[in-house]
């Protein structure tokens, strides 16, 4: 454990010396593990509370359908287009609806919202915007998003969230096709009285590594 | 709308004049609607955002079983004992588990937690503490709590929370007896993998003014 800390600190220090400002932008596991030792709240947290910090969250996973295929066909163009969508669609919409990007993955993001209603509204608006952007774009260059939303009582660490629900949402996303938003029944129950949208009951699905069947709904804009 | 505001203000003013301190303890719709007009952020909120601020919350309602009967038998003693329990059991436990008292009612409180796990742990510890306190107290002076917990995506105002879920939890509480904790199935799903406790499936209940049947579980300490 001490060795691990020292090695992480060493790596962080070296990186800091070598790259200056870039240290701030360092991402991934190394930084996370360094952060948790460096951050005063880590020590404080361990002393003060018996239990991990948790919070209720609507967890959204979004990614690009057929990203590998698109990258294969046009690496730089695909990358540039995804970065453009991130900056002009995904990030502004998340901000507008009070969400937080927990982390960017290669072809998408893990996002958390403090409200299920905010999460679903954001997903619907992102898909609507993508639909408009994609109108007229030729099939081979077209970038479609798929999304999944689930509810969790997640364990909160400074730079990440953990919990069964994160895995569950990743599995639900596997059911979504281009332009789709798939949500768990828990999310559906929380938003059905508030959001005017089309809800389609997809029934229960057995998902890999998830013990109980999961009841899933598809949500689409109500034009 | 203006008429509604003025009538609410009138009612509040009259109540204030007539009852003095009792105004603080006023419950129900009248006070809530007055609060929202009086608070400056109500006006500000309406200007700044398209959508109301919402958040996922585990909502806890706690109250004293047979409070009217106890007050009838011994008004000052009952009041003093409840205040004592508030100070030494209810408030410290809520604080310890990161909850927030939204408002005190005459004989209990409406509490919100950012995590379902925190809410259930807090309720279990409160009931365990009350059990110890009540050991040996004669039946006529004994003060028992009952609790209900539900999940909501509530609308947040500075001094209150609103939403279907608040009404739902109040109805679920009607099912709880002395020392009981009744929770909705949504809460049970969120905590069952994390908290070691006894969960008893009470089945579905039709509750007053709630359209769909509500699936309820009783939770008790796992000794």
CSV table of C-alpha atoms in Angstrom, one decimal:
chain,number,residue,atom,x,y,z
A,1,UNK,CA,0.0,0.0,0.0
A,2,UNK,CA,2.7,2.5,1.0
A,3,UNK,CA,4.8,1.4,-2.0
A,4,UNK,CA,1.8,2.0,-4.2
A,5,UNK,CA,1.3,5.5,-2.8
A,6,UNK,CA,5.0,6.3,-3.2
A,7,UNK,CA,5.1,5.0,-6.7
A,8,UNK,CA,2.0,7.0,-7.6
A,9,UNK,CA,3.5,10.1,-6.0
A,10,UNK,CA,6.8,9.5,-7.8
A,11,UNK,CA,5.0,9.1,-11.1
A,12,UNK,CA,2.9,12.2,-10.4
A,13,UNK,CA,6.0,14.3,-9.4
A,14,UNK,CA,8.0,13.2,-12.4
A,15,UNK,CA,5.0,13.9,-14.7
A,16,UNK,CA,4.7,17.3,-13.0
A,17,UNK,CA,8.4,18.2,-13.5
A,18,UNK,CA,8.4,17.0,-17.1
A,19,UNK,CA,5.2,18.4,-18.4
A,20,UNK,CA,4.3,21.3,-16.2
A,21,UNK,CA,0.7,22.4,-17.0
A,22,UNK,CA,0.0,19.1,-18.8
A,23,UNK,CA,-0.1,17.5,-15.4
A,24,UNK,CA,-3.4,19.1,-14.8
A,25,UNK,CA,-4.8,17.6,-17.9
A,26,UNK,CA,-3.5,14.1,-17.1
A,27,UNK,CA,-6.2,11.5,-17.3
A,28,UNK,CA,-7.0,7.9,-16.4
A,29,UNK,CA,-6.2,5.6,-13.7
A,30,UNK,CA,-2.8,6.9,-12.7
A,31,UNK,CA,-4.1,10.4,-12.0
A,32,UNK,CA,-7.2,9.1,-10.2
A,33,UNK,CA,-5.1,7.0,-7.8
A,34,UNK,CA,-2.7,9.9,-7.2
A,35,UNK,CA,-5.5,12.3,-6.7
A,36,UNK,CA,-7.1,10.2,-4.0
A,37,UNK,CA,-3.9,10.2,-2.0
A,38,UNK,CA,-3.1,13.8,-2.6
A,39,UNK,CA,-6.6,15.2,-2.0
A,40,UNK,CA,-7.1,16.2,1.6
A,41,UNK,CA,-10.7,15.1,1.6
A,42,UNK,CA,-9.5,11.5,1.0
A,43,UNK,CA,-7.8,11.4,4.4
A,44,UNK,CA,-10.5,13.4,6.0
A,45,UNK,CA,-13.2,11.2,4.5
A,46,UNK,CA,-11.5,8.0,5.8
A,47,UNK,CA,-11.2,9.5,9.3
A,48,UNK,CA,-14.7,11.1,9.7
A,49,UNK,CA,-17.2,8.7,8.2
A,50,UNK,CA,-17.9,5.1,8.6
A,51,UNK,CA,-19.6,4.7,5.3
A,52,UNK,CA,-18.6,5.6,1.7
A,53,UNK,CA,-20.2,8.8,0.3
A,54,UNK,CA,-23.1,7.8,-1.8
A,55,UNK,CA,-25.7,9.6,-3.9
A,56,UNK,CA,-28.7,9.0,-6.0
A,57,UNK,CA,-28.0,9.6,-9.6
A,58,UNK,CA,-29.5,9.2,-13.0
A,59,UNK,CA,-26.6,7.6,-15.0
A,60,UNK,CA,-26.4,8.2,-18.7
A,61,UNK,CA,-24.1,6.4,-21.1
A,62,UNK,CA,-23.8,7.7,-24.6
A,63,UNK,CA,-21.7,6.5,-27.4
A,64,UNK,CA,-21.3,6.6,-31.1
A,65,UNK,CA,-22.9,3.7,-33.1
A,66,UNK,CA,-20.3,1.9,-35.3
A,67,UNK,CA,-17.4,4.0,-34.1
A,68,UNK,CA,-14.8,1.5,-35.0
A,69,UNK,CA,-16.2,1.2,-38.5
A,70,UNK,CA,-16.2,5.0,-38.9
A,71,UNK,CA,-12.6,5.2,-37.6
A,72,UNK,CA,-11.5,2.5,-40.0
A,73,UNK,CA,-13.0,4.4,-42.9
A,74,UNK,CA,-11.8,7.8,-41.9
A,75,UNK,CA,-9.8,8.2,-38.7
A,76,UNK,CA,-9.1,11.9,-38.6
A,77,UNK,CA,-12.4,12.9,-40.0
A,78,UNK,CA,-14.3,10.8,-37.6
A,79,UNK,CA,-12.3,12.0,-34.6
A,80,UNK,CA,-12.8,15.6,-35.7
A,81,UNK,CA,-16.5,15.2,-36.1
A,82,UNK,CA,-16.9,13.5,-32.7
A,83,UNK,CA,-14.9,16.3,-31.0
A,84,UNK,CA,-17.2,18.8,-32.8
A,85,UNK,CA,-20.3,17.1,-31.6
A,86,UNK,CA,-18.9,16.9,-28.1
A,87,UNK,CA,-18.2,20.7,-28.1
A,88,UNK,CA,-21.4,21.9,-29.8
A,89,UNK,CA,-24.0,19.3,-28.8
A,90,UNK,CA,-23.1,17.0,-26.0
A,91,UNK,CA,-21.4,19.3,-23.5
A,92,UNK,CA,-23.7,22.3,-23.9
A,93,UNK,CA,-26.8,20.1,-23.5
A,94,UNK,CA,-25.4,18.4,-20.4
A,95,UNK,CA,-24.5,21.7,-18.9
A,96,UNK,CA,-27.9,23.2,-19.7
A,97,UNK,CA,-29.6,20.3,-17.8
A,98,UNK,CA,-27.3,20.4,-14.8
A,99,UNK,CA,-25.5,17.2,-15.6
A,100,UNK,CA,-21.8,16.3,-15.1
A,101,UNK,CA,-19.5,14.3,-17.4
A,102,UNK,CA,-17.9,11.8,-15.1
A,103,UNK,CA,-15.6,10.6,-17.8
A,104,UNK,CA,-15.1,10.6,-21.5
A,105,UNK,CA,-14.6,7.2,-23.1
A,106,UNK,CA,-13.0,6.9,-26.6
A,107,UNK,CA,-16.4,7.1,-28.4
A,108,UNK,CA,-18.7,8.5,-25.8
A,109,UNK,CA,-19.2,9.5,-22.1
A,110,UNK,CA,-20.4,8.5,-18.7
A,111,UNK,CA,-22.6,11.2,-17.4
A,112,UNK,CA,-24.5,11.7,-14.1
A,113,UNK,CA,-27.5,13.9,-13.4
A,114,UNK,CA,-29.0,14.7,-10.0
A,115,UNK,CA,-32.5,14.3,-11.5
A,116,UNK,CA,-34.0,11.6,-13.7
A,117,UNK,CA,-36.2,14.3,-15.4
A,118,UNK,CA,-33.1,16.4,-16.3
A,119,UNK,CA,-31.3,13.3,-17.6
A,120,UNK,CA,-34.2,12.2,-19.9
A,121,UNK,CA,-34.8,15.8,-21.1
A,122,UNK,CA,-31.1,16.1,-21.9
A,123,UNK,CA,-31.0,12.8,-23.8
A,124,UNK,CA,-34.1,13.7,-25.8
A,125,UNK,CA,-32.7,17.1,-26.8
A,126,UNK,CA,-29.3,15.6,-27.7
A,127,UNK,CA,-31.0,13.0,-30.0
A,128,UNK,CA,-33.2,15.7,-31.6
A,129,UNK,CA,-30.2,17.9,-32.3
A,130,UNK,CA,-28.3,15.0,-33.8
A,131,UNK,CA,-31.3,14.1,-36.0
A,132,UNK,CA,-31.2,17.7,-37.4
A,133,UNK,CA,-27.5,17.6,-37.8
A,134,UNK,CA,-27.6,14.3,-39.6
A,135,UNK,CA,-30.2,15.3,-42.1
A,136,UNK,CA,-28.6,15.1,-45.5
A,137,UNK,CA,-25.3,13.7,-44.3
A,138,UNK,CA,-24.3,10.7,-46.4
A,139,UNK,CA,-24.6,7.3,-44.8
A,140,UNK,CA,-20.9,6.5,-44.6
A,141,UNK,CA,-20.0,9.8,-42.7
A,142,UNK,CA,-23.2,9.9,-40.6
A,143,UNK,CA,-22.6,9.7,-36.8
A,144,UNK,CA,-25.4,8.4,-34.7
A,145,UNK,CA,-25.6,8.3,-30.9
A,146,UNK,CA,-27.2,5.7,-28.7
A,147,UNK,CA,-28.0,6.2,-25.1
A,148,UNK,CA,-29.0,4.4,-22.0
A,149,UNK,CA,-30.2,5.8,-18.7
A,150,UNK,CA,-30.5,4.0,-15.3
A,151,UNK,CA,-30.9,4.9,-11.7
A,152,UNK,CA,-28.3,4.2,-9.1
A,153,UNK,CA,-27.3,4.9,-5.5
A,154,UNK,CA,-23.7,5.2,-6.4
A,155,UNK,CA,-20.5,5.4,-4.4
A,156,UNK,CA,-18.8,8.8,-5.1
A,157,UNK,CA,-15.1,9.2,-5.4
A,158,UNK,CA,-13.5,12.6,-6.5
A,159,UNK,CA,-13.1,11.6,-10.1
A,160,UNK,CA,-15.4,8.7,-10.7
A,161,UNK,CA,-18.6,7.0,-9.6
A,162,UNK,CA,-19.0,3.3,-8.8
A,163,UNK,CA,-21.8,0.8,-8.4
A,164,UNK,CA,-23.9,-1.9,-9.8
A,165,UNK,CA,-26.0,0.7,-11.6
A,166,UNK,CA,-23.1,1.8,-13.8
A,167,UNK,CA,-22.6,-1.8,-15.1
A,168,UNK,CA,-26.4,-2.1,-15.5
A,169,UNK,CA,-26.6,1.0,-17.7
A,170,UNK,CA,-23.7,-0.2,-19.8
A,171,UNK,CA,-25.7,-3.4,-20.4
A,172,UNK,CA,-28.9,-1.5,-21.2
A,173,UNK,CA,-27.0,0.5,-23.7
A,174,UNK,CA,-26.2,-2.7,-25.6
A,175,UNK,CA,-30.0,-2.9,-26.4
A,176,UNK,CA,-30.1,0.6,-28.0
A,177,UNK,CA,-29.7,1.2,-31.7
A,178,UNK,CA,-28.8,4.3,-33.7
A,179,UNK,CA,-30.7,7.3,-32.3
A,180,UNK,CA,-32.3,5.3,-29.5
A,181,UNK,CA,-32.6,6.1,-25.8
A,182,UNK,CA,-33.2,3.0,-23.6
A,183,UNK,CA,-34.1,3.5,-20.0
A,184,UNK,CA,-34.7,1.2,-17.0
A,185,UNK,CA,-38.3,1.0,-15.6
A,186,UNK,CA,-37.1,2.9,-12.5
A,187,UNK,CA,-36.3,5.9,-14.7
A,188,UNK,CA,-39.5,5.5,-16.7
A,189,UNK,CA,-41.5,5.6,-13.4
A,190,UNK,CA,-39.8,8.8,-12.3
A,191,UNK,CA,-40.4,10.7,-15.5
A,192,UNK,CA,-43.6,9.4,-17.1
A,193,UNK,CA,-45.8,11.9,-15.3
A,194,UNK,CA,-43.6,14.9,-16.1
A,195,UNK,CA,-42.1,14.4,-19.6
A,196,UNK,CA,-44.2,14.3,-22.7
A,197,UNK,CA,-42.4,11.7,-24.9
A,198,UNK,CA,-43.1,8.4,-26.5
A,199,UNK,CA,-42.5,5.5,-24.1
A,200,UNK,CA,-42.3,2.0,-25.6
A,201,UNK,CA,-42.3,-0.9,-23.2
A,202,UNK,CA,-39.5,-3.3,-24.4
A,203,UNK,CA,-40.3,-5.8,-21.7
A,204,UNK,CA,-37.8,-7.6,-19.5
A,205,UNK,CA,-34.4,-8.6,-20.7
A,206,UNK,CA,-31.8,-10.9,-19.2
A,207,UNK,CA,-28.5,-9.0,-19.5
A,208,UNK,CA,-25.0,-10.4,-19.1
A,209,UNK,CA,-23.6,-10.5,-15.6
A,210,UNK,CA,-26.9,-9.0,-14.2
A,211,UNK,CA,-28.7,-11.5,-11.9
A,212,UNK,CA,-32.3,-10.3,-12.3
A,213,UNK,CA,-34.2,-9.6,-15.5
A,214,UNK,CA,-34.2,-5.8,-16.3
A,215,UNK,CA,-37.3,-4.1,-17.5
A,216,UNK,CA,-36.5,-1.6,-20.2
A,217,UNK,CA,-38.3,1.2,-22.0
A,218,UNK,CA,-37.4,3.1,-25.2
A,219,UNK,CA,-38.0,6.8,-25.1
A,220,UNK,CA,-38.3,9.0,-28.2
A,221,UNK,CA,-39.3,12.6,-28.8
A,222,UNK,CA,-43.1,13.2,-29.0
A,223,UNK,CA,-43.4,15.2,-32.2
B,1,UNK,CA,-53.2,34.0,-9.8
B,2,UNK,CA,-52.9,37.4,-8.1
B,3,UNK,CA,-56.1,36.6,-6.2
B,4,UNK,CA,-54.6,33.3,-5.1
B,5,UNK,CA,-51.4,35.0,-3.8
B,6,UNK,CA,-53.4,37.6,-1.9
B,7,UNK,CA,-55.7,35.1,-0.4
B,8,UNK,CA,-52.8,33.0,0.7
B,9,UNK,CA,-51.0,36.0,2.1
B,10,UNK,CA,-54.2,37.0,3.9
B,11,UNK,CA,-54.7,33.6,5.4
B,12,UNK,CA,-51.0,33.6,6.6
B,13,UNK,CA,-51.3,37.1,8.1
B,14,UNK,CA,-54.5,36.2,9.9
B,15,UNK,CA,-53.0,33.0,11.2
B,16,UNK,CA,-49.9,34.9,12.3
B,17,UNK,CA,-51.8,37.5,14.2
B,18,UNK,CA,-54.1,35.0,15.8
B,19,UNK,CA,-51.7,32.3,16.8
B,20,UNK,CA,-48.3,33.8,17.1
B,21,UNK,CA,-45.7,31.1,17.4
B,22,UNK,CA,-48.1,28.5,16.2
B,23,UNK,CA,-47.7,30.0,12.8
B,24,UNK,CA,-44.3,28.3,12.5
B,25,UNK,CA,-45.8,25.0,13.1
B,26,UNK,CA,-48.6,25.5,10.6
B,27,UNK,CA,-48.8,22.6,8.2
B,28,UNK,CA,-50.1,21.8,4.8
B,29,UNK,CA,-50.8,23.7,1.6
B,30,UNK,CA,-51.5,27.1,3.0
B,31,UNK,CA,-48.0,27.6,4.4
B,32,UNK,CA,-46.3,26.0,1.5
B,33,UNK,CA,-48.0,28.3,-1.0
B,34,UNK,CA,-47.2,31.3,1.1
B,35,UNK,CA,-43.6,30.4,1.4
B,36,UNK,CA,-43.1,30.2,-2.3
B,37,UNK,CA,-44.5,33.7,-2.9
B,38,UNK,CA,-42.7,35.4,-0.1
B,39,UNK,CA,-39.2,34.0,-0.8
B,40,UNK,CA,-37.3,36.2,-3.3
B,41,UNK,CA,-35.7,33.2,-5.0
B,42,UNK,CA,-39.1,32.1,-6.1
B,43,UNK,CA,-39.3,35.1,-8.4
B,44,UNK,CA,-35.7,34.8,-9.4
B,45,UNK,CA,-36.1,31.1,-10.2
B,46,UNK,CA,-39.0,31.8,-12.5
B,47,UNK,CA,-36.9,34.3,-14.5
B,48,UNK,CA,-33.7,32.3,-14.9
B,49,UNK,CA,-34.4,28.8,-15.8
B,50,UNK,CA,-36.7,27.1,-18.3
B,51,UNK,CA,-37.3,24.1,-16.0
B,52,UNK,CA,-37.7,23.9,-12.2
B,53,UNK,CA,-34.7,22.7,-10.2
B,54,UNK,CA,-35.2,19.0,-9.5
B,55,UNK,CA,-33.2,16.3,-7.7
B,56,UNK,CA,-33.4,12.7,-6.9
B,57,UNK,CA,-34.1,12.2,-3.2
B,58,UNK,CA,-34.8,9.5,-0.7
B,59,UNK,CA,-37.7,11.0,1.2
B,60,UNK,CA,-38.3,10.0,4.8
B,61,UNK,CA,-41.3,10.9,6.9
B,62,UNK,CA,-41.1,10.2,10.6
B,63,UNK,CA,-43.7,10.8,13.2
B,64,UNK,CA,-44.8,9.8,16.7
B,65,UNK,CA,-47.4,7.0,17.0
B,66,UNK,CA,-50.5,8.2,19.0
B,67,UNK,CA,-49.2,11.7,19.4
B,68,UNK,CA,-52.6,13.2,20.0
B,69,UNK,CA,-53.3,10.6,22.7
B,70,UNK,CA,-50.0,11.2,24.4
B,71,UNK,CA,-50.6,15.0,24.3
B,72,UNK,CA,-54.0,14.5,25.7
B,73,UNK,CA,-52.7,12.5,28.6
B,74,UNK,CA,-49.7,14.8,29.3
B,75,UNK,CA,-49.2,17.8,27.1
B,76,UNK,CA,-46.0,19.4,28.5
B,77,UNK,CA,-44.3,16.1,29.3
B,78,UNK,CA,-45.0,14.7,25.8
B,79,UNK,CA,-43.8,17.9,24.2
B,80,UNK,CA,-40.6,17.9,26.3
B,81,UNK,CA,-39.9,14.2,25.5
B,82,UNK,CA,-40.4,14.7,21.8
B,83,UNK,CA,-38.1,17.8,21.8
B,84,UNK,CA,-35.5,15.7,23.7
B,85,UNK,CA,-35.7,12.9,21.1
B,86,UNK,CA,-35.4,15.4,18.3
B,87,UNK,CA,-32.2,16.8,19.9
B,88,UNK,CA,-30.6,13.6,21.0
B,89,UNK,CA,-31.7,11.0,18.5
B,90,UNK,CA,-33.4,12.3,15.4
B,91,UNK,CA,-31.2,15.3,14.5
B,92,UNK,CA,-27.8,13.8,15.3
B,93,UNK,CA,-28.6,10.6,13.3
B,94,UNK,CA,-29.9,12.6,10.3
B,95,UNK,CA,-26.7,14.7,10.4
B,96,UNK,CA,-24.5,11.6,10.7
B,97,UNK,CA,-26.1,10.1,7.6
B,98,UNK,CA,-25.9,13.4,5.6
B,99,UNK,CA,-29.7,14.0,5.6
B,100,UNK,CA,-31.5,17.3,5.8
B,101,UNK,CA,-34.7,18.1,7.7
B,102,UNK,CA,-36.9,19.8,5.2
B,103,UNK,CA,-39.4,20.7,7.8
B,104,UNK,CA,-40.6,19.7,11.2
B,105,UNK,CA,-44.2,18.9,11.6
B,106,UNK,CA,-46.0,19.0,15.0
B,107,UNK,CA,-45.2,15.4,15.7
B,108,UNK,CA,-42.5,14.5,13.3
B,109,UNK,CA,-40.4,15.6,10.3
B,110,UNK,CA,-40.0,15.5,6.5
B,111,UNK,CA,-36.4,14.6,5.8
B,112,UNK,CA,-34.5,14.2,2.5
B,113,UNK,CA,-31.3,12.2,1.8
B,114,UNK,CA,-29.2,12.3,-1.3
B,115,UNK,CA,-28.8,8.5,-1.1
B,116,UNK,CA,-31.3,5.7,-0.4
B,117,UNK,CA,-28.7,3.7,1.4
B,118,UNK,CA,-28.0,6.6,3.8
B,119,UNK,CA,-31.8,7.1,4.4
B,120,UNK,CA,-32.4,3.4,5.3
B,121,UNK,CA,-29.3,3.2,7.5
B,122,UNK,CA,-30.4,6.3,9.3
B,123,UNK,CA,-34.0,5.0,9.8
B,124,UNK,CA,-32.7,1.7,11.1
B,125,UNK,CA,-30.4,3.4,13.6
B,126,UNK,CA,-33.1,5.8,14.8
B,127,UNK,CA,-35.5,2.9,15.4
B,128,UNK,CA,-32.8,0.9,17.2
B,129,UNK,CA,-31.9,3.8,19.4
B,130,UNK,CA,-35.6,4.4,20.2
B,131,UNK,CA,-36.0,0.7,21.1
B,132,UNK,CA,-33.2,1.0,23.7
B,133,UNK,CA,-34.6,4.3,25.0
B,134,UNK,CA,-38.1,2.8,25.3
B,135,UNK,CA,-36.9,-0.3,27.2
B,136,UNK,CA,-38.5,-0.1,30.7
B,137,UNK,CA,-40.6,3.0,29.9
B,138,UNK,CA,-44.2,2.5,31.0
B,139,UNK,CA,-46.7,2.0,28.2
B,140,UNK,CA,-48.6,5.3,28.8
B,141,UNK,CA,-45.4,7.5,28.5
B,142,UNK,CA,-43.7,5.4,25.8
B,143,UNK,CA,-43.0,7.3,22.6
B,144,UNK,CA,-42.7,5.2,19.4
B,145,UNK,CA,-41.8,6.4,16.0
B,146,UNK,CA,-43.0,5.1,12.6
B,147,UNK,CA,-41.3,5.9,9.4
B,148,UNK,CA,-41.8,5.7,5.7
B,149,UNK,CA,-39.2,6.1,2.9
B,150,UNK,CA,-39.8,6.6,-0.8
B,151,UNK,CA,-37.9,7.7,-3.9
B,152,UNK,CA,-38.7,10.9,-5.7
B,153,UNK,CA,-37.4,13.2,-8.4
B,154,UNK,CA,-38.6,16.3,-6.5
B,155,UNK,CA,-38.9,19.9,-7.3
B,156,UNK,CA,-36.6,21.9,-5.1
B,157,UNK,CA,-37.5,25.2,-3.6
B,158,UNK,CA,-35.4,27.0,-1.0
B,159,UNK,CA,-37.5,25.9,2.0
B,160,UNK,CA,-39.4,22.9,0.7
B,161,UNK,CA,-39.6,20.0,-1.7
B,162,UNK,CA,-42.5,19.2,-3.8
B,163,UNK,CA,-43.7,16.3,-5.9
B,164,UNK,CA,-45.9,13.2,-6.2
B,165,UNK,CA,-43.3,11.3,-4.1
B,166,UNK,CA,-43.9,13.4,-1.0
B,167,UNK,CA,-47.6,12.5,-1.0
B,168,UNK,CA,-46.8,8.9,-1.7
B,169,UNK,CA,-44.4,8.6,1.2
B,170,UNK,CA,-47.0,10.2,3.5
B,171,UNK,CA,-49.5,7.5,2.4
B,172,UNK,CA,-47.0,4.7,2.9
B,173,UNK,CA,-46.4,6.0,6.4
B,174,UNK,CA,-50.1,5.3,7.1
B,175,UNK,CA,-49.2,1.6,6.7
B,176,UNK,CA,-46.4,1.7,9.4
B,177,UNK,CA,-47.1,0.8,13.0
B,178,UNK,CA,-45.0,1.6,16.1
B,179,UNK,CA,-41.3,1.0,15.5
B,180,UNK,CA,-41.9,0.2,11.8
B,181,UNK,CA,-40.0,1.4,8.7
B,182,UNK,CA,-42.1,1.0,5.5
B,183,UNK,CA,-40.4,1.6,2.2
B,184,UNK,CA,-41.4,1.6,-1.5
B,185,UNK,CA,-40.1,-1.2,-3.7
B,186,UNK,CA,-37.9,1.4,-5.5
B,187,UNK,CA,-36.0,2.0,-2.2
B,188,UNK,CA,-35.8,-1.7,-1.5
B,189,UNK,CA,-34.2,-2.3,-4.9
B,190,UNK,CA,-31.6,0.3,-4.3
B,191,UNK,CA,-30.5,-0.9,-0.9
B,192,UNK,CA,-31.1,-4.7,-0.8
B,193,UNK,CA,-27.6,-5.5,-2.1
B,194,UNK,CA,-25.9,-3.1,0.3
B,195,UNK,CA,-27.7,-3.1,3.7
B,196,UNK,CA,-28.0,-6.2,5.9
B,197,UNK,CA,-31.5,-5.9,7.3
B,198,UNK,CA,-34.7,-7.9,7.4
B,199,UNK,CA,-36.9,-7.1,4.4
B,200,UNK,CA,-40.5,-8.2,4.5
B,201,UNK,CA,-42.5,-8.0,1.3
B,202,UNK,CA,-45.9,-6.5,2.3
B,203,UNK,CA,-47.2,-6.8,-1.3
B,204,UNK,CA,-49.1,-4.1,-3.2
B,205,UNK,CA,-51.4,-1.7,-1.6
B,206,UNK,CA,-53.9,0.7,-3.1
B,207,UNK,CA,-53.4,4.0,-1.3
B,208,UNK,CA,-55.7,7.0,-1.1
B,209,UNK,CA,-55.3,9.5,-4.0
B,210,UNK,CA,-52.5,7.4,-5.6
B,211,UNK,CA,-53.5,6.0,-9.0
B,212,UNK,CA,-51.3,2.9,-9.2
B,213,UNK,CA,-50.9,0.2,-6.6
B,214,UNK,CA,-47.8,0.7,-4.5
B,215,UNK,CA,-45.4,-2.2,-3.7
B,216,UNK,CA,-44.3,-1.8,-0.1
B,217,UNK,CA,-41.6,-3.5,2.1
B,218,UNK,CA,-41.0,-3.4,5.8
B,219,UNK,CA,-37.4,-3.1,6.9
B,220,UNK,CA,-36.2,-4.0,10.4
B,221,UNK,CA,-32.8,-4.3,12.0
B,222,UNK,CA,-31.1,-7.7,11.4
B,223,UNK,CA,-30.1,-8.7,14.9
